[in-house]
Structure formats: C-alpha cells, structure tokens
Coordinates of C-alpha atoms in Angstrom, one line a residue:
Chain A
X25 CA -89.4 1.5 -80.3
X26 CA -88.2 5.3 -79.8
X27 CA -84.0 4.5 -80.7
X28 CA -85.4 2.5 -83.5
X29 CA -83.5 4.6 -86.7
X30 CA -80.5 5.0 -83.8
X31 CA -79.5 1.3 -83.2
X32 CA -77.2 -0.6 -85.4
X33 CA -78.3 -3.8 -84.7
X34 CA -78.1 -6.1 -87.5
X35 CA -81.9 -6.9 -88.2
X36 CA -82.0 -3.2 -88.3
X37 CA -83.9 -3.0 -84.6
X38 CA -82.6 -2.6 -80.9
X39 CA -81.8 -5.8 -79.3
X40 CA -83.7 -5.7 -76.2
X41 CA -81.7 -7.6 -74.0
X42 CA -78.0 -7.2 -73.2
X43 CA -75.2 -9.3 -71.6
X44 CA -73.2 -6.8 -70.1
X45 CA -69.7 -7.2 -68.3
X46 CA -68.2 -5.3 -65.3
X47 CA -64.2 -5.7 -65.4
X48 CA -63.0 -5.4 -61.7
X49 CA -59.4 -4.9 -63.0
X50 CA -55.9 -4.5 -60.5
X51 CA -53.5 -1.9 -62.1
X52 CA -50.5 -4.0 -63.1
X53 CA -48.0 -2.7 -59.6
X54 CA -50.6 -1.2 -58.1
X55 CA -50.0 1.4 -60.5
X56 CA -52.8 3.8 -62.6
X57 CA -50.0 4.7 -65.2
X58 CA -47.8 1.1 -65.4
X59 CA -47.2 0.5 -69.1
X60 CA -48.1 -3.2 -68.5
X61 CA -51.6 -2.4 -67.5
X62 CA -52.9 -2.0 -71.6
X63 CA -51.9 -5.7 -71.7
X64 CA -53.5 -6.7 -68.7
X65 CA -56.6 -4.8 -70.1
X66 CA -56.0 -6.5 -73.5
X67 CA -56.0 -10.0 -71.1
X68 CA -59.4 -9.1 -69.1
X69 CA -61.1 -9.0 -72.7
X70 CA -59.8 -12.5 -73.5
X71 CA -61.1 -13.7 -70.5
X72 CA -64.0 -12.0 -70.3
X73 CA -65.2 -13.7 -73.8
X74 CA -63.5 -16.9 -72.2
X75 CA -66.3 -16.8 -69.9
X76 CA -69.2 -16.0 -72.1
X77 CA -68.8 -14.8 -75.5
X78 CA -72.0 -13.6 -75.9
X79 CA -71.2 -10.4 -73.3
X80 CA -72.1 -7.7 -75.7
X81 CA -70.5 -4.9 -73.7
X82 CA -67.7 -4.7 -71.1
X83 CA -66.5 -1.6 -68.5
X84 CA -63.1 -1.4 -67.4
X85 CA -62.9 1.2 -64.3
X86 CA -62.0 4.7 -64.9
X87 CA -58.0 5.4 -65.3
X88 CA -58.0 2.2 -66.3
X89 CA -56.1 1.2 -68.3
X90 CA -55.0 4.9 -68.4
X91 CA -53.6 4.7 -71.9
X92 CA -53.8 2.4 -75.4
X93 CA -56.7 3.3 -77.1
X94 CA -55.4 1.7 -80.5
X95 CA -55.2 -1.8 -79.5
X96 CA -58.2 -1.6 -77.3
X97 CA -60.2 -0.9 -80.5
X98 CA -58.3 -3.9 -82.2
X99 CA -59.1 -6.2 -79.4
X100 CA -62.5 -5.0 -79.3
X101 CA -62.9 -5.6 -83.3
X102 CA -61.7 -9.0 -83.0
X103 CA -64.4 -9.9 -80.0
X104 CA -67.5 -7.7 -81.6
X105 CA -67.7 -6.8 -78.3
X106 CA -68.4 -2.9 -77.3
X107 CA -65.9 -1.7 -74.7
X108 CA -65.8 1.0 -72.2
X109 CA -61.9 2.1 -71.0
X110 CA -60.5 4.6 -68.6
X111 CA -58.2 6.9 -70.7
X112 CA -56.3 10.1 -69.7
X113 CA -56.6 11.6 -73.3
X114 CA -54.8 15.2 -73.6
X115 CA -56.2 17.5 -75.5
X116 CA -54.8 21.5 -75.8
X117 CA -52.4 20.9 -73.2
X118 CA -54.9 19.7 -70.7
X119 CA -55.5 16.1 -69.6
X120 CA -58.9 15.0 -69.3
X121 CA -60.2 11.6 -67.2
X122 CA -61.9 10.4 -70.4
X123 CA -64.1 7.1 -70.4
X124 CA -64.2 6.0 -74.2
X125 CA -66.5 4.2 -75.8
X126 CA -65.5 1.8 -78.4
X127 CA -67.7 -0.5 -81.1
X128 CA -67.4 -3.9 -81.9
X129 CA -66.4 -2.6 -85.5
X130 CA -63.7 -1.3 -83.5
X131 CA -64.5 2.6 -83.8
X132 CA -64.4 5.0 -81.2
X133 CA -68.0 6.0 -80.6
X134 CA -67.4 8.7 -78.6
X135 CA -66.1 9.8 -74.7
X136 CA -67.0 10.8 -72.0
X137 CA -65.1 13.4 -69.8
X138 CA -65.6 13.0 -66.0
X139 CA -67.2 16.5 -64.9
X140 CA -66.5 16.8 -61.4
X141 CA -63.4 16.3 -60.1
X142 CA -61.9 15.4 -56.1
X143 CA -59.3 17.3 -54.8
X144 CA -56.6 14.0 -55.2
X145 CA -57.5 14.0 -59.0
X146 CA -57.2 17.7 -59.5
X147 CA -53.6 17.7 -57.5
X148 CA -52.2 14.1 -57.7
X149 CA -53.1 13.4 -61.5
X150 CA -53.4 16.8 -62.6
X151 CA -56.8 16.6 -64.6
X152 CA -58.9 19.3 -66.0
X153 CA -62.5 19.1 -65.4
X154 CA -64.8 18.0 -69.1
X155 CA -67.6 20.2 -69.9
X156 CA -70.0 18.3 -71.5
X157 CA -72.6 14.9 -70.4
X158 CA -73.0 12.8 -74.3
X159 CA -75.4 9.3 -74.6
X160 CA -74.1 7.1 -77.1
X161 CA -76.1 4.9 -79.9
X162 CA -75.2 1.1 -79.6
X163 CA -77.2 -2.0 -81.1
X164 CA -78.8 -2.6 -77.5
X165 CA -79.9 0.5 -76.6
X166 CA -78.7 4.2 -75.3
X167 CA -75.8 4.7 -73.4
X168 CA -74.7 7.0 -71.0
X169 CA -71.6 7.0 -68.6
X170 CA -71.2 8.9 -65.6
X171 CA -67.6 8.5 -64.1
X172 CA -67.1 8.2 -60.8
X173 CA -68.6 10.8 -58.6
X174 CA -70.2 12.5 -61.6
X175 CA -73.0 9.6 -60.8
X176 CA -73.0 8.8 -57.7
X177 CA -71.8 12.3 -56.3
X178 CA -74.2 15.4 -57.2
X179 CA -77.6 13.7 -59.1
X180 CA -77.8 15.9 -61.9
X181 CA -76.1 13.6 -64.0
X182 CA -77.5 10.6 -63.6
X183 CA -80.8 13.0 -64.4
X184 CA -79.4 14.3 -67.5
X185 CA -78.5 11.1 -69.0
X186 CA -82.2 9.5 -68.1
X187 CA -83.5 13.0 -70.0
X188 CA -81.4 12.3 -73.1
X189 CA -82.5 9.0 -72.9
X190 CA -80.0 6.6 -71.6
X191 CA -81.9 3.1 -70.7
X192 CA -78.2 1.8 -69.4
X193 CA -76.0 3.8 -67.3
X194 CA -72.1 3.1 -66.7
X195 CA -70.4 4.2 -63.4
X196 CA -66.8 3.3 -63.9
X197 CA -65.2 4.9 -60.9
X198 CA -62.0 4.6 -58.6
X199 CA -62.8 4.3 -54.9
X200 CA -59.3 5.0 -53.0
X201 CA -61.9 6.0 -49.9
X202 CA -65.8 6.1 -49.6
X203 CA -66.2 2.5 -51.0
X204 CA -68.6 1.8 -47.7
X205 CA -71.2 3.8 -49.3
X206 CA -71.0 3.4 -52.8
X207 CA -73.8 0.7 -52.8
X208 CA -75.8 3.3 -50.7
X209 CA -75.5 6.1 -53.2
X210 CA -75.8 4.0 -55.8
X211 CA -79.2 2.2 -54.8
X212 CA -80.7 6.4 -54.6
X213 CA -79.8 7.1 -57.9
X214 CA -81.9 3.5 -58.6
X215 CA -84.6 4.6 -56.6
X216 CA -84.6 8.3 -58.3
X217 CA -84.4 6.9 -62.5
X218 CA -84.8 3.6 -62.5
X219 CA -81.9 3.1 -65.1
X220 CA -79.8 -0.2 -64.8
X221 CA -76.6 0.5 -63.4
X222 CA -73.2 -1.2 -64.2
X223 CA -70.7 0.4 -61.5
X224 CA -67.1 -0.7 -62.0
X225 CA -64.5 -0.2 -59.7
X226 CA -60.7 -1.8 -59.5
X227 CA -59.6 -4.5 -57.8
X228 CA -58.3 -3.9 -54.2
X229 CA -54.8 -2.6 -54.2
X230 CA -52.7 -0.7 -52.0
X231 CA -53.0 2.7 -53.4
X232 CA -50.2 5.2 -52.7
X233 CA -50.8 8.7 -52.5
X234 CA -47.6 10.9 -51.5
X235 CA -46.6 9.1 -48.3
X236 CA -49.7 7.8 -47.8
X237 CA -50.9 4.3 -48.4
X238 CA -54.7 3.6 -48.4
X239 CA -55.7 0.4 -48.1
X240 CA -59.2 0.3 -48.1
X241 CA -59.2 0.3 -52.1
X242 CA -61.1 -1.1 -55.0
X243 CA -63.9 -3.7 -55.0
X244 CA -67.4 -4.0 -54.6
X245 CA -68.1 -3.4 -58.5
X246 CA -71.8 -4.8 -59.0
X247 CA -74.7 -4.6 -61.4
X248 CA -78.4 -2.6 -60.6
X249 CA -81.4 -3.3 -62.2
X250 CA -85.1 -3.3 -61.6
X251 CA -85.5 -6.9 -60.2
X252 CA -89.1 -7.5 -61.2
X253 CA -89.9 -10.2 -64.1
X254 CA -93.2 -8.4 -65.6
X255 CA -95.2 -5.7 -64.2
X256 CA -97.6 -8.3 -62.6
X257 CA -94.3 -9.0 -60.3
X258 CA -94.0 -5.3 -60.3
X259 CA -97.0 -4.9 -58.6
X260 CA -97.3 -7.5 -56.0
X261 CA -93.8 -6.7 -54.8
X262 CA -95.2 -3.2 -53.1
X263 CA -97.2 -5.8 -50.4
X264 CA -93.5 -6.7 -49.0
X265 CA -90.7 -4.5 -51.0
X266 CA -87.2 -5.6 -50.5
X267 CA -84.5 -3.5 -52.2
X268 CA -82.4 -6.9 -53.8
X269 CA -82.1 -4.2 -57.0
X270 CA -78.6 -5.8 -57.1
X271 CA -78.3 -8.5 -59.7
X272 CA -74.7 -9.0 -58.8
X273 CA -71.7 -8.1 -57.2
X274 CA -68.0 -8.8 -56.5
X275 CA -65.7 -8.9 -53.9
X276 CA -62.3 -6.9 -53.6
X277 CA -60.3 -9.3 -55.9
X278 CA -60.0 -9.0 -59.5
X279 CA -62.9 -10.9 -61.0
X280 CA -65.3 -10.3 -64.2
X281 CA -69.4 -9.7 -63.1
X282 CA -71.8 -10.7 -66.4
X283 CA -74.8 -10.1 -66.2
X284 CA -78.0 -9.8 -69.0
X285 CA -80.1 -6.8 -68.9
X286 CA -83.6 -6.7 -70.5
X287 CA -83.6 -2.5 -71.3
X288 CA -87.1 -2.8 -72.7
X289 CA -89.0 -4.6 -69.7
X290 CA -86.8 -2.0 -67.8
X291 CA -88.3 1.1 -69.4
X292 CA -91.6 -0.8 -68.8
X293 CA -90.9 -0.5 -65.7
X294 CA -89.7 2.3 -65.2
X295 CA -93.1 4.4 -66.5
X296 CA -95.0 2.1 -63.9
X297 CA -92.2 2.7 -61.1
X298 CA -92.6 6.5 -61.1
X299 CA -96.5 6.5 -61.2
X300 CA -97.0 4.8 -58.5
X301 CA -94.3 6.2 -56.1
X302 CA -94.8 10.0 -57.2
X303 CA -98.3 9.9 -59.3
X304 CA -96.6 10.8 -62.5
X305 CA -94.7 8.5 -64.9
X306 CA -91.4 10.2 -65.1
X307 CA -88.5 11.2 -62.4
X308 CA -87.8 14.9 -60.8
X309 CA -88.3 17.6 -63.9
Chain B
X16 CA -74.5 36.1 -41.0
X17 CA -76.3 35.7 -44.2
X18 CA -80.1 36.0 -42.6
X19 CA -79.2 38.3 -40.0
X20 CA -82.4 40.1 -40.7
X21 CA -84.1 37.6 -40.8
X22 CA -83.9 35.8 -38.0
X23 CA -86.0 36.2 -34.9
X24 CA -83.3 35.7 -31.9
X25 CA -84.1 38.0 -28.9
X26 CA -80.3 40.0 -29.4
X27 CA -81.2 40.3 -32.7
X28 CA -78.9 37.8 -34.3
X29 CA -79.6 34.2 -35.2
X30 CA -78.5 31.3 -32.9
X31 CA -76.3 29.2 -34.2
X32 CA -76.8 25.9 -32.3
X33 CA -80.4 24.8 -32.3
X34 CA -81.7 21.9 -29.9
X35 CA -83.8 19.3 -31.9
X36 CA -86.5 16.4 -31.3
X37 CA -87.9 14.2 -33.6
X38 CA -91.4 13.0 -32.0
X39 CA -91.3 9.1 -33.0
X40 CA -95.4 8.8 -32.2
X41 CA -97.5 6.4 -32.0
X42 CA -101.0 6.7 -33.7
X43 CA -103.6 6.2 -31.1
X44 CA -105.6 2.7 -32.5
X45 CA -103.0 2.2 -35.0
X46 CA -105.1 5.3 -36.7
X47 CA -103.9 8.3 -38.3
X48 CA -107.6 9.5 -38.6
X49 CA -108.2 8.9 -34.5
X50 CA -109.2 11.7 -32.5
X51 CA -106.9 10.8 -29.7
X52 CA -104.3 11.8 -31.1
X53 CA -103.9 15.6 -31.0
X54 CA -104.2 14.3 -27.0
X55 CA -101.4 12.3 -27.4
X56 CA -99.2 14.3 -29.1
X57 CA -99.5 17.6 -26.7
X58 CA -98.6 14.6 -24.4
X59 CA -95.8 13.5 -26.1
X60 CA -95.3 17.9 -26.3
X61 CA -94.7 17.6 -22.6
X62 CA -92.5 14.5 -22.6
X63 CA -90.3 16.0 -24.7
X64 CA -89.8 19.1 -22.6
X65 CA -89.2 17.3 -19.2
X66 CA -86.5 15.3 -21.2
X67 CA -85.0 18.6 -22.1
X68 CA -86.4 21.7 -21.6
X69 CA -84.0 23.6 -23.9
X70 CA -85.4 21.9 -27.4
X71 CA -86.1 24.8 -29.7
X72 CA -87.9 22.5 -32.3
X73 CA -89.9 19.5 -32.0
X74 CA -90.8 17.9 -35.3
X75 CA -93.8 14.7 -35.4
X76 CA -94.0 12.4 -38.5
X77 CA -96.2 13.3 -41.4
X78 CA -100.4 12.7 -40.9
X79 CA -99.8 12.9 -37.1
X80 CA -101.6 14.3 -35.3
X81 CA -103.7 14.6 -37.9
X82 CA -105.9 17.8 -36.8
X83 CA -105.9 20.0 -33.8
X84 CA -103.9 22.9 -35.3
X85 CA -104.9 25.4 -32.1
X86 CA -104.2 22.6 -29.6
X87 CA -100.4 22.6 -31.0
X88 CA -100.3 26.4 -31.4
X89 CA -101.3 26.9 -27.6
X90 CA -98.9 24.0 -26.7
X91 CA -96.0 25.5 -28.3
X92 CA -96.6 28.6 -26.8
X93 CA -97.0 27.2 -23.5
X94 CA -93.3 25.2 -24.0
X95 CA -92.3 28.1 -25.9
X96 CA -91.5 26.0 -28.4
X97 CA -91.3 25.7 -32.4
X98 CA -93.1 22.7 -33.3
X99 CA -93.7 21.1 -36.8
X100 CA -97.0 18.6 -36.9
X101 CA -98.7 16.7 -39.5
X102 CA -101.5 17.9 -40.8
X103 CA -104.4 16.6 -43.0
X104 CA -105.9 20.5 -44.3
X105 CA -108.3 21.1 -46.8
X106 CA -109.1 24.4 -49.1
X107 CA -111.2 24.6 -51.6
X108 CA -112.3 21.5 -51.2
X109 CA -109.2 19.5 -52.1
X110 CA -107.4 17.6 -49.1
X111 CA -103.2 18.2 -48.2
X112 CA -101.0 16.4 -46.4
X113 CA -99.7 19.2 -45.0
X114 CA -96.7 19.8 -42.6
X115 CA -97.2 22.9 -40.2
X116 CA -94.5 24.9 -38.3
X117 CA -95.5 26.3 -35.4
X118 CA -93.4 28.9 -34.3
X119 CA -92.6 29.4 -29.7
X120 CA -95.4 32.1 -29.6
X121 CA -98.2 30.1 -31.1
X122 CA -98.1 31.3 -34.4
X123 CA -98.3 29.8 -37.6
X124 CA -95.3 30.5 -39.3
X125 CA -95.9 28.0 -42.4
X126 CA -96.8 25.1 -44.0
X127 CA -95.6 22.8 -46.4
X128 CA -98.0 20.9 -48.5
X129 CA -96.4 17.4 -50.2
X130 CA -95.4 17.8 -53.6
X131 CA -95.1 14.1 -54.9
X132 CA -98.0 11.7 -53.6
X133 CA -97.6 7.8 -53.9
X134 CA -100.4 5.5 -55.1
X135 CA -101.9 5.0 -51.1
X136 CA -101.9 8.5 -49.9
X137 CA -104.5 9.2 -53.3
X138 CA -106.1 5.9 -53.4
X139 CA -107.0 5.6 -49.3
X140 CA -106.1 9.1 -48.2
X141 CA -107.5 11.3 -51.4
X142 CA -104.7 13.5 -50.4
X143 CA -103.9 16.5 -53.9
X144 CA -100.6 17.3 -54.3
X145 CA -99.1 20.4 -53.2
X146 CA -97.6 23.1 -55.8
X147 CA -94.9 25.2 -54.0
X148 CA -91.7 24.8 -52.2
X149 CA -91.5 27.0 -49.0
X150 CA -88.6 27.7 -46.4
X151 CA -89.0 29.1 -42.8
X152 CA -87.0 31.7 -40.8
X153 CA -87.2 30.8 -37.3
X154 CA -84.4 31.9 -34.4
X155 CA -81.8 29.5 -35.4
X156 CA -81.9 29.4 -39.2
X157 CA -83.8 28.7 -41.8
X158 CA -85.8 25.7 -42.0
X159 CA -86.9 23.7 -45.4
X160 CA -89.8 21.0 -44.5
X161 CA -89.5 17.7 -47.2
X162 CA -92.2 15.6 -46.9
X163 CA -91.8 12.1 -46.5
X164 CA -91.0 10.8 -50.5
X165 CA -90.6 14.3 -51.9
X166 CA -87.0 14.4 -49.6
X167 CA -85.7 11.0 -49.6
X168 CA -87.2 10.0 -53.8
X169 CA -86.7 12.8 -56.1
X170 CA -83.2 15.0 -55.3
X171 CA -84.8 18.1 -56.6
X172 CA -86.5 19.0 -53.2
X173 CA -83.8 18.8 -51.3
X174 CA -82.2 21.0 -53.8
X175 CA -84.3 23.5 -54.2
X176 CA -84.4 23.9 -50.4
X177 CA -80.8 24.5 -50.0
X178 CA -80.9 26.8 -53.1
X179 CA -82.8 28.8 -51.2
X180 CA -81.0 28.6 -48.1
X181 CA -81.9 26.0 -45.8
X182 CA -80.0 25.7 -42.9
X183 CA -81.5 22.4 -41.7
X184 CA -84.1 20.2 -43.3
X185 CA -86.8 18.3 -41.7
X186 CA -88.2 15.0 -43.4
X187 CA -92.0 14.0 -41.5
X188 CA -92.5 10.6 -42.7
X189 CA -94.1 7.5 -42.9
X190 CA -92.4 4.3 -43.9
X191 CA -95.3 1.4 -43.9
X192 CA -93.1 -0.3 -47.0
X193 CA -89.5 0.9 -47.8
X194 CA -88.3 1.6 -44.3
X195 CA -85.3 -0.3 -44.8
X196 CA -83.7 1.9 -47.3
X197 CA -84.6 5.2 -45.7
X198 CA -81.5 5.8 -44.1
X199 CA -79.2 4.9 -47.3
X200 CA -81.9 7.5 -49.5
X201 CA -80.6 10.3 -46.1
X202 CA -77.3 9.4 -46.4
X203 CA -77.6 10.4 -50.3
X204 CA -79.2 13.7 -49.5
X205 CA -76.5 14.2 -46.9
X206 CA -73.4 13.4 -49.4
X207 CA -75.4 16.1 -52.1
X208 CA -76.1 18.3 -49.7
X209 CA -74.3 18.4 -46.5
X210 CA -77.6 20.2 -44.8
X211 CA -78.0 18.6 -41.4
X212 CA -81.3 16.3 -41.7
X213 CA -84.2 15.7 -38.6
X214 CA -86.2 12.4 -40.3
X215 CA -89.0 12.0 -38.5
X216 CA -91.1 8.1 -38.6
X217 CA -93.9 6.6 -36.5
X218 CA -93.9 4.2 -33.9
X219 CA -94.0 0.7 -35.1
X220 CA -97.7 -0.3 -35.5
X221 CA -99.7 -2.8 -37.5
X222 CA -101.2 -0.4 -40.5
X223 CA -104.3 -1.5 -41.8
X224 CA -105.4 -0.8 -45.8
X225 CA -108.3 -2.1 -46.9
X226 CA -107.6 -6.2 -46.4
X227 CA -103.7 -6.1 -46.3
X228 CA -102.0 -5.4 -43.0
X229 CA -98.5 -4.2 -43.0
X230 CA -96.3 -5.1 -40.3
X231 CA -93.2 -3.3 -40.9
X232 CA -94.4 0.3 -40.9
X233 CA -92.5 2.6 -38.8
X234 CA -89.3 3.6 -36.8
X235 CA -85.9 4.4 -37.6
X236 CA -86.2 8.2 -36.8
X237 CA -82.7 9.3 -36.8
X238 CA -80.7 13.1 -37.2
X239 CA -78.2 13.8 -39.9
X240 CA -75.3 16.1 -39.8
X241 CA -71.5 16.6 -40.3
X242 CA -69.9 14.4 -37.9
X243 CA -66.7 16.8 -38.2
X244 CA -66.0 19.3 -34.6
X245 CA -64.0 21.9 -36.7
X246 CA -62.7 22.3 -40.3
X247 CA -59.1 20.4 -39.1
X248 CA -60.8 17.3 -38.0
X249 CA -62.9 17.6 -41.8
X250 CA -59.4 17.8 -43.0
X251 CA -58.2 14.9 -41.5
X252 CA -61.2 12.7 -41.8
X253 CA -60.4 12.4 -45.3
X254 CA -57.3 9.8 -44.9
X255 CA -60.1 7.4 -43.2
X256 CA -63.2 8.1 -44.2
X257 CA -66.2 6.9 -41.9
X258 CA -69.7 7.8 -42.8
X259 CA -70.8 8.2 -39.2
X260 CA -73.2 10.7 -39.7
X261 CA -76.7 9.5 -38.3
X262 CA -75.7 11.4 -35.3
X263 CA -78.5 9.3 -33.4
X264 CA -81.4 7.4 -34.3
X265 CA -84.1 5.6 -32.7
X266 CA -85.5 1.8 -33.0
X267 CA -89.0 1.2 -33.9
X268 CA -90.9 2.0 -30.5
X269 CA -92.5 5.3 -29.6
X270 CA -89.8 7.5 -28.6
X271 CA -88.2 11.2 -28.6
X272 CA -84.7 11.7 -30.2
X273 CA -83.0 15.4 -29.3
X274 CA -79.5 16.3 -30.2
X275 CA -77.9 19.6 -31.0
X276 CA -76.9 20.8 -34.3
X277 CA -74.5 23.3 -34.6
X278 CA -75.7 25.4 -37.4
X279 CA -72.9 27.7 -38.6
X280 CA -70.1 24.9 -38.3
X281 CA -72.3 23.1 -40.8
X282 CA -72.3 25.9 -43.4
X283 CA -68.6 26.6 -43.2
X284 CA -68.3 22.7 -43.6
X285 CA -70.7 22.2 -46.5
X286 CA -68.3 24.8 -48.3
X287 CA -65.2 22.8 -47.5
X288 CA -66.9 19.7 -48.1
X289 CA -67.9 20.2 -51.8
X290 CA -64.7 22.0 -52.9
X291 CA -62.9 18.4 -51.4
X292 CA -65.1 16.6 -53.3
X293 CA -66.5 18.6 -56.5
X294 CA -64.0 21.0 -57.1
X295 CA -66.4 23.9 -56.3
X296 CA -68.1 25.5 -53.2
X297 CA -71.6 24.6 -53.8
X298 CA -73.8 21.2 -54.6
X299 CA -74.9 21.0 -58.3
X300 CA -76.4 23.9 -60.4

C-alpha cells in the first residue's frame, strides 16, 4: 500500500474501507452566521452516530456551521469520528471560507481554503480567495476537499488532488442557484478521476440575499463512487454501461446520507478505468 | 478583433456570426468501412445546403465518411463550404482517426488526429494515437476540433484549445456505449469553458463488433452555446438560473441540425461569465 507509513490506523495499516457520512444540515433561521447553528452542528454528530456509529468520517456543508471549531473537535473526540466543518476562519484581517478537518483524537488536521470564489461570496460575505490545494493523512486513506465550485467549477482541482494522491474527495458546497446541474458536473469530474465523491450541500432553505429571496436552495447532497464489485464486473459492464455512479442521494430536507466506500477496490479500478477509456492508466497529465 | 489577421473574410475582417450543421449520418450497411459512404455523405453535403444555403460549416461525426478526401474537397468548393469529415489516414504506416477541415475553396486547411484512443478503436480499428493539438483560422473564427473522448473525457483538450484561442469547438463522435451521459460531459465543458460546442454523433444503427451487437449507438447531436442575447440578460439570468444551453439537438435518426452562433457575443460573455463565477476573467490556468 503506497500511504502505508501515512495512515494512523491502529494496526498500523490503512483501513480499506470507509463508512463515510454526508450532513445535509439547515442553518438554524435560515441563517449562515446564527449562533445557534454550532449546536445544531453539535446535534447532526449525535445523530449521525445515532444512526450508525461506525461512520468513520462526516461532511457538514461549507459555511456550515460558520463558526465553533473548539467544540467541534470535542464532539468529534468523544465520537472518534473524523469531521469535516465549514468555518469562516480570519486570518491577517482577511476571512477565508475554510473547510477544516478534524481527527477523531480531536486535533485539527489541517484546512482547506476555498480557491475560487462567486461574485455573492466575494461581496455578500466578504471572503478572500485561499491560495493553496492540501490532502490530508487519515486512518482510511488520503483526503482532499475541494469546496464548492473549486470542484465542480474549473477541473484543475479535482486534478490536483487525484495527483497528490487523494483516493476520497469532499465537495462540501452551498448551492443558492445551479443546484440542477450539480449532479451533472459532478458525474464529469467522476468520469475524468475516478475518485469517490462525497458532495454535501444544506438543506433547502429560503436564502436571502439583499432583497432577494432564492428559493431554489440546498439539497440534493449525494455520494459517487465507482459502482463495480471487482474488475470482472468492471469489465462486463462496458457491454451495457449505465452511469448509476451514485451510491446515494438525498432530497432537499435535512437528512444524514452514510454510505461505505472500499478506496482500495476503487484505485483498482481506477488504473483499469483509465486504460481502457484513454489507453493509459492515469487521467489528463 | 483579436485575429484580425488572421481571418479569411472577403472585407478583410472576421465574421462574427457563423451558420453551423452538424451532419447526424448514417453509415451506409451499418459500416464505417463501406464504400458508400463518401456517396452518401456529399449527399447528405447537398441536403444540408438546400435546407440552408447560408451554412458556413458543416461538421460529420468521427470515422464518417471514412475516405474520399477529394470527393469532400471538390464538394465543399462546389457549396463553397467549410466542411469537417471523418477520416481514417495513414502515414508511415500507422493508421489515425483523423478529423479533416476542409476549407469553402477546397482546400485542406487541417486535421486533427485523436489524442486519447479507447480499448475498441485499437483493438477492432488499430487506430495510433495522435500527438498534437491543432486550431484552425477560417472566416468566422478560430476553430479547435476534439475528438470524440479527448473533448467530452479528459478537460485538458478542451483547455488547451481555448488557451489557444478557440472561438468554437467541434466534437465528431461516436457514442456506441455512453451516449447517455454525453450531453452532461458538454454541459461540463460548457460551465469550464463557455466556448460554444457543435457535437456531432451518428445515426442510430445496430453496430456490430466481433459477436456483440450494440443497440444504442448513436444520436443526440446537439449545439452548445451561451443562451444569453446581450450582457444585461447574462446579468439577470443569475437570479434564476436555467441551464438552457443545448441550443438544439437532434434525436437518434439521420438528420442535419443548423443554428447560428454569434461569435463575438460569446467572447464578451465568456469574460463576464467567469469573473461572476471565479472571480477572474479567464477559465483555469
């Protein structure tokens, strides 16, 4: 295994497979900055071990829940769960969209600054753009987040991450519009690296912008991974490919998506993906 | 105008609007290799000028017609027309799936040899892959050619194309598995690079390969572009956001699809487009 000195896994080897956990969350008022939404966030944890307590790693969506880094990494401690929040972390004067990665010792393993940022972002929240793409270490395997349109937007990133080695990429995003072709965008970046997906959006809210109100908000959050068992499924699927690379998805309410991931079978895959589509075992160079 | 000099108008200046067809044919025998088919596609040539005799481009799938270079060349002169055709070409003894542009005086302006070949075009065709990227200055613009899976799989073509200035992007294809997700992998290319897209498929026809018979090979030829008349109705499009922009698209019979792309209002959009959505004025680096 290539990660093998990297992973922290307690037999001293990556676990292959991971139960992973998307957290369709609803900002407390329909609100990014409410102060009540850290509790709420503290609440989706409880409920998402509730449900399973084996789910290794759970994804709020990005801004979410905007602040209360120190009792996520408590909450995350007491579950042994890894968790990926939506922070607005300052930092020189500047405020950055951060996505931060915490262990289930309860350490922050790192962040990731969205890249690319919309016009409403840039004016409404007043965020500076980050500079740099990171992959992060866990017991499961390498991680890499793109937020929002930093994955599904331009496709550099997602190729980035899949260079540095990422074998699980996060896409915890905000849709206030464009939610009709996230799945679309989404499924390319599939077809173009073969990484398992976990894209989290909120729940469906009325989201107020100025004196506008858009409605069409949130939802859809769903999980994308190579839907073959083996490679000898692999390879009977090209007599009558259908795209079902969605292993799950929600609706527009607030809801928690689990789902297990095997990251070895999917780099497998992957290898035998790329040389039969483009003669050559990896994606673009 | 950016490639003033290099266009080929007769005032001396490029035309902004271009007329476009894609050629949805039908392989004569359900054979890419037939020799009827250079017949039928001057045929199909014809057709598409008595449907409208002011197309500037006419653009077949990929493989079709297969050979009969001259044929085309003396066609398009005849129509006066530029005309991109499928080719099979070899040189030095190694076989291309090539993609020819033909310019309105029956020249040969180009050709664009596929870069990334899947498993059936070595195995059944013994197709080589192609090395370089090339783009095209006709009248209208400049043209970038991807073919088939080097477009709509790996993002680099694309990008490389408008890197070096494509105007308008042709994709010659043929879909005998993955048909069904064609238009989300466009749709993609179009949110990265907002370059107006002519995808050209087959007809719907039983494809034979070795013992297996696919069914659902073909169709779905469609054109891509800004759906936006001027840079006030991109501004208000934003507070409802539809992703109408398959401007047309045919169903899975033989047929000819011609629309007209305007191609200045789709540079002055592309710039507006990714400083809405990126922050700056161009796709990714």
């Amino acid at each position: 295994m290539l990660y093998l000195a990297l992973g922290r896994g307690a037999w001293g080897e990556l676990l292959a497979k991971v139960k992973v956990a998307a957290i369709q969350a609803r900002p407390v008022g329909g609100d990014f900055r409410h102060p009540g939404n850290i509790r709420h966030a503290l609440e989706l944890l409880d409920e998402c071990f509730r449900m399973d307590d084996e789910v290794q790693v759970a994804c709020f969506p990005e801004y979410f829940p905007w602040s209360g880094g120190d009792e996520l990494a408590r909450k995350a401690e007491d579950l042994g769960m890894y968790v990926i929040a939506g922070l607005a972390e300052e930092e020189g004067g500047a405020l950055y969209n951060s996505c931060v990665l915490i262990g289930p010792d309860g350490a922050i393993l790192g962040r990731q600054r969205k890249l690319n940022l919309g016009l409403m972002e840039r004016k409404h929240f007043g965020f500076s753009p980050g500079r740099e793409l990171h992959v992060f270490d866990t017991d499961f395997g390498r991680v890499g987040i793109g937020v929002c349109v930093d994955f599904w937007g331009p496709p550099n990133v997602g190729r980035e991450l899949a260079r540095m080695g990422a074998d699980l990429i996060f896409n915890p995003s905000f849709f206030f519009i464009f939610r009709e072709v996230w799945h679309c965008l989404l499924l390319a970046r599939a077809v173009e690296l073969m990484v398992p997906i976990v894209a989290v959006d909120v729940a469906e809210f009325p989201f107020r912008l100025g004196d506008k109100v858009f409605e069409s908000c949130g939802g859809l959050s769903c999980i994308i991974g190579p839907p073959w068992r083996d490679l000898d499924d692999f390879a009977s699927w090209w007599y009558e490919p259908k795209f079902n690379w969605i292993l799950g998805q929600l609706g527009y309410e607030e809801g928690i998506l689990i789902r297990e991931l095997d990251l070895d079978l999917a780099r497998e895959l992957r290898g035998a993906w790329f040389s039969r589509l483009l003669g050559r075992e990896a994606p673009w160079p």
